């Protein structure tokens, strides 16, 4: 059974700091992995999608890496800003699945001005 | 191009009443997924539908919950005889194809159900 874990559960950093969020999954047979952002009381915004054949994806100050063999992904945020404060969710689609995402519990990030 | 639209945003029901949650997918998307986020828990898959078909309902509670995605109109998640444990945020997501290998799911802002 696929399980997704995110560490740390919460993180507080000063503005401008570079930071890394971690995601691990127990079964390496995945279709793809997605990182989402969730603001309080809001829906999910897709940040990056990494296909199983890819090693990383970049969008602006965000870079996500994927190591399938070790069951790990990281989300790197460069030069953090207060507007980055949100909960970041990692989710995988197991191979052969119908598109059903399995989510981690999320990392709640606070960037202090 | 409007995103995934869910309504209502907030819904309050008394125990025993029915709750109906609506989801209009993005234009051109014919695949809809429902997820539930219980307080202090992560998002859990409930059901995956295509137009007029339920593809995967492995995450749906066996009783009181049903979902449909008719040929015309929004997808509906229906909860009969609600109980306090049904209080949660219910999110809908859509995609243009069933396989999301390279196509991310697009989520709505959710419906927050409170059962009193």
Short mmCIF file of C-alpha atoms in Angstrom, two decimals:
data_model
loop_
_atom_site.label_atom_id
_atom_site.label_comp_id
_atom_site.label_asym_id
_atom_site.label_seq_id
_atom_site.Cartn_x
_atom_site.Cartn_y
_atom_site.Cartn_z
CA UNK A 1 0.00 0.00 0.00
CA UNK A 2 1.44 3.32 -1.08
CA UNK A 3 2.04 5.82 1.71
CA UNK A 4 3.35 9.37 1.36
CA UNK A 5 5.14 11.16 4.17
CA UNK A 6 6.22 14.79 4.36
CA UNK A 7 8.83 16.16 6.71
CA UNK A 8 8.82 18.53 8.48
CA UNK A 9 5.16 19.05 9.34
CA UNK A 10 5.79 22.75 9.92
CA UNK A 11 8.61 25.13 9.11
CA UNK A 12 9.25 28.77 9.97
CA UNK A 13 12.03 30.69 8.24
CA UNK A 14 13.07 34.32 7.82
CA UNK A 15 12.47 35.99 4.50
CA UNK A 16 15.16 35.43 1.90
CA UNK A 17 16.21 32.01 3.09
CA UNK A 18 16.48 29.06 0.70
CA UNK A 19 14.61 26.01 1.94
CA UNK A 20 13.90 22.38 1.14
CA UNK A 21 10.70 20.44 1.75
CA UNK A 22 10.87 16.67 1.78
CA UNK A 23 8.49 14.02 0.53
CA UNK A 24 8.95 10.24 0.68
CA UNK A 25 6.81 7.43 -0.70
CA UNK A 26 6.91 3.74 0.08
CA UNK A 27 6.33 2.24 -3.39
CA UNK A 28 8.61 3.38 -6.20
CA UNK A 29 6.12 2.27 -8.88
CA UNK A 30 4.58 5.65 -9.54
CA UNK A 31 3.12 7.32 -12.60
CA UNK A 32 4.02 10.84 -11.57
CA UNK A 33 4.46 13.09 -8.56
CA UNK A 34 2.88 16.48 -8.03
CA UNK A 35 3.59 19.31 -5.63
CA UNK A 36 0.66 21.53 -4.64
CA UNK A 37 0.23 24.65 -2.62
CA UNK A 38 -2.81 25.15 -0.38
CA UNK A 39 -3.65 28.50 1.18
CA UNK A 40 -5.92 28.58 4.27
CA UNK A 41 -9.54 28.07 3.30
CA UNK A 42 -8.64 27.71 -0.35
CA UNK A 43 -8.21 24.95 -2.89
CA UNK A 44 -5.03 23.41 -4.21
CA UNK A 45 -2.79 25.04 -6.77
CA UNK A 46 -0.59 22.73 -8.80
CA UNK A 47 3.02 23.90 -8.62
CA UNK A 48 5.05 21.25 -10.38
CA UNK A 49 4.44 17.83 -11.92
CA UNK A 50 7.31 15.38 -12.39
CA UNK A 51 6.73 12.41 -14.65
CA UNK A 52 8.18 9.11 -13.50
CA UNK A 53 10.84 9.27 -16.23
CA UNK A 54 12.02 12.74 -15.16
CA UNK A 55 14.49 13.77 -12.48
CA UNK A 56 13.41 17.35 -11.85
CA UNK A 57 11.17 20.22 -12.85
CA UNK A 58 11.65 23.95 -12.38
CA UNK A 59 9.26 26.87 -12.28
CA UNK A 60 10.59 30.26 -11.25
CA UNK A 61 12.00 30.03 -7.74
CA UNK A 62 10.76 26.46 -7.35
CA UNK A 63 12.65 23.30 -8.20
CA UNK A 64 11.36 19.82 -7.56
CA UNK A 65 13.47 16.69 -7.82
CA UNK A 66 12.46 13.05 -7.98
CA UNK A 67 14.47 9.96 -7.06
CA UNK A 68 12.14 7.04 -7.71
CA UNK A 69 14.55 4.33 -6.60
CA UNK A 70 14.87 5.81 -3.13
CA UNK A 71 11.25 6.95 -2.97
CA UNK A 72 12.03 10.60 -2.40
CA UNK A 73 11.19 14.00 -3.77
CA UNK A 74 12.27 17.44 -2.63
CA UNK A 75 10.82 20.86 -3.29
CA UNK A 76 13.43 23.60 -3.21
CA UNK A 77 12.25 27.19 -2.74
CA UNK A 78 14.84 29.85 -3.42
CA UNK A 79 14.86 33.28 -1.78
CA UNK A 80 11.67 32.69 0.18
CA UNK A 81 9.11 35.48 0.51
CA UNK A 82 6.22 36.05 2.97
CA UNK A 83 3.85 35.31 0.09
CA UNK A 84 5.23 31.77 0.00
CA UNK A 85 3.57 31.07 3.36
CA UNK A 86 1.15 28.20 2.78
CA UNK A 87 0.83 24.45 3.15
CA UNK A 88 2.74 22.45 0.56
CA UNK A 89 1.40 19.05 -0.40
CA UNK A 90 3.13 16.23 -2.19
CA UNK A 91 1.05 13.62 -4.03
CA UNK A 92 1.81 10.55 -6.16
CA UNK A 93 -0.18 8.57 -8.67
CA UNK A 94 0.70 4.88 -8.41
CA UNK A 95 1.50 3.13 -11.68
CA UNK A 96 -1.45 1.57 -13.41
CA UNK A 97 -3.81 3.72 -11.44
CA UNK A 98 -6.83 5.58 -12.72
CA UNK A 99 -5.40 8.95 -11.78
CA UNK A 100 -6.09 8.67 -8.06
CA UNK A 101 -3.66 10.88 -6.12
CA UNK A 102 -2.24 9.76 -2.79
CA UNK A 103 -1.35 12.78 -0.68
CA UNK A 104 1.09 13.42 2.11
CA UNK A 105 -0.01 15.33 5.18
CA UNK A 106 1.71 18.49 4.01
CA UNK A 107 4.32 20.91 5.30
CA UNK A 108 3.03 24.23 6.63
CA UNK A 109 5.51 26.94 5.80
CA UNK A 110 5.67 30.35 7.42
CA UNK A 111 8.06 32.92 5.97
CA UNK A 112 8.59 35.83 8.35
CA UNK A 113 9.29 39.31 6.98
CA UNK B 1 -11.03 29.89 -19.09
CA UNK B 2 -12.73 29.44 -15.76
CA UNK B 3 -11.22 26.96 -13.36
CA UNK B 4 -12.98 24.18 -11.51
CA UNK B 5 -16.07 25.68 -9.89
CA UNK B 6 -17.51 24.27 -6.72
CA UNK B 7 -20.62 25.42 -4.91
CA UNK B 8 -21.60 26.19 -2.36
CA UNK B 9 -18.36 27.34 -0.71
CA UNK B 10 -19.80 26.72 2.73
CA UNK B 11 -22.67 24.43 3.65
CA UNK B 12 -24.22 23.94 7.07
CA UNK B 13 -26.51 21.00 7.68
CA UNK B 14 -28.14 19.56 10.77
CA UNK B 15 -27.66 15.91 11.55
CA UNK B 16 -29.92 13.75 9.43
CA UNK B 17 -30.27 16.23 6.56
CA UNK B 18 -28.95 15.76 3.06
CA UNK B 19 -25.95 17.60 1.60
CA UNK B 20 -25.51 18.14 -2.13
CA UNK B 21 -22.16 19.41 -3.37
CA UNK B 22 -21.71 20.56 -6.94
CA UNK B 23 -18.66 20.65 -9.17
CA UNK B 24 -18.32 22.06 -12.66
CA UNK B 25 -15.03 20.92 -14.23
CA UNK B 26 -12.82 23.09 -16.35
CA UNK B 27 -13.97 23.55 -19.92
CA UNK B 28 -13.01 20.57 -22.01
CA UNK B 29 -12.42 18.32 -19.00
CA UNK B 30 -14.54 15.19 -18.86
CA UNK B 31 -12.88 13.49 -15.88
CA UNK B 32 -13.82 14.47 -12.34
CA UNK B 33 -12.36 13.39 -8.99
CA UNK B 34 -13.71 14.04 -5.51
CA UNK B 35 -11.44 14.25 -2.46
CA UNK B 36 -12.21 14.82 1.20
CA UNK B 37 -10.04 16.63 3.73
CA UNK B 38 -11.01 15.87 7.30
CA UNK B 39 -9.80 18.21 10.06
CA UNK B 40 -6.15 17.55 10.90
CA UNK B 41 -5.95 14.89 8.17
CA UNK B 42 -4.65 14.79 4.64
CA UNK B 43 -6.66 14.71 1.45
CA UNK B 44 -8.22 11.34 0.70
CA UNK B 45 -9.54 10.15 -2.64
CA UNK B 46 -13.23 9.38 -2.74
CA UNK B 47 -14.43 8.78 -6.30
CA UNK B 48 -13.44 9.18 -9.96
CA UNK B 49 -16.08 9.77 -12.62
CA UNK B 50 -16.34 10.32 -16.31
CA UNK B 51 -19.47 11.58 -18.00
CA UNK B 52 -22.28 9.20 -16.99
CA UNK B 53 -19.86 6.65 -15.54
CA UNK B 54 -18.31 5.90 -12.17
CA UNK B 55 -14.80 4.64 -12.84
CA UNK B 56 -13.43 4.17 -9.32
CA UNK B 57 -15.38 4.59 -6.10
CA UNK B 58 -12.97 2.74 -3.86
CA UNK B 59 -12.66 5.71 -1.48
CA UNK B 60 -16.36 6.31 -1.00
CA UNK B 61 -18.03 5.21 2.23
CA UNK B 62 -20.36 2.34 1.41
CA UNK B 63 -23.43 3.99 2.90
CA UNK B 64 -25.01 7.42 2.57
CA UNK B 65 -22.57 8.72 -0.05
CA UNK B 66 -23.18 8.77 -3.79
CA UNK B 67 -21.77 10.64 -6.76
CA UNK B 68 -22.84 11.29 -10.31
CA UNK B 69 -21.57 13.14 -13.36
CA UNK B 70 -24.45 13.41 -15.82
CA UNK B 71 -24.16 14.03 -19.53
CA UNK B 72 -25.29 17.60 -18.96
CA UNK B 73 -24.58 19.66 -15.87
CA UNK B 74 -22.19 19.50 -12.95
CA UNK B 75 -20.96 16.53 -10.99
CA UNK B 76 -22.87 16.03 -7.75
CA UNK B 77 -21.61 14.51 -4.51
CA UNK B 78 -24.57 13.61 -2.34
CA UNK B 79 -24.44 12.77 1.34
CA UNK B 80 -27.63 11.48 2.89
CA UNK B 81 -28.45 11.64 6.61
CA UNK B 82 -25.32 13.58 7.45
CA UNK B 83 -23.51 13.00 10.74
CA UNK B 84 -20.99 15.19 12.55
CA UNK B 85 -18.14 13.04 11.25
CA UNK B 86 -18.99 14.16 7.70
CA UNK B 87 -17.82 17.70 8.55
CA UNK B 88 -14.88 18.30 6.23
CA UNK B 89 -13.70 20.15 3.16
CA UNK B 90 -14.72 18.39 -0.05
CA UNK B 91 -12.61 19.14 -3.10
CA UNK B 92 -13.31 18.43 -6.72
CA UNK B 93 -10.61 18.11 -9.36
CA UNK B 94 -10.78 17.67 -13.10
CA UNK B 95 -8.54 16.63 -15.97
CA UNK B 96 -8.96 16.40 -19.74
CA UNK B 97 -7.90 12.76 -19.82
CA UNK B 98 -8.08 9.86 -17.42
CA UNK B 99 -4.35 9.34 -17.26
CA UNK B 100 -2.54 12.21 -15.66
CA UNK B 101 0.95 11.15 -16.61
CA UNK B 102 1.76 14.61 -17.86
CA UNK B 103 -1.41 16.50 -17.10
CA UNK B 104 -1.87 17.87 -13.58
CA UNK B 105 -5.19 17.71 -11.85
CA UNK B 106 -6.89 21.08 -11.44
CA UNK B 107 -8.65 21.57 -8.13
CA UNK B 108 -11.57 23.74 -7.12
CA UNK B 109 -11.68 25.82 -3.94
CA UNK B 110 -13.72 23.22 -2.14
CA UNK B 111 -16.98 23.06 -0.23
CA UNK B 112 -16.69 23.23 3.52
CA UNK B 113 -19.43 21.16 5.08
CA UNK B 114 -20.33 21.69 8.72
CA UNK B 115 -22.78 19.35 10.38
CA UNK B 116 -24.37 20.68 13.54
#
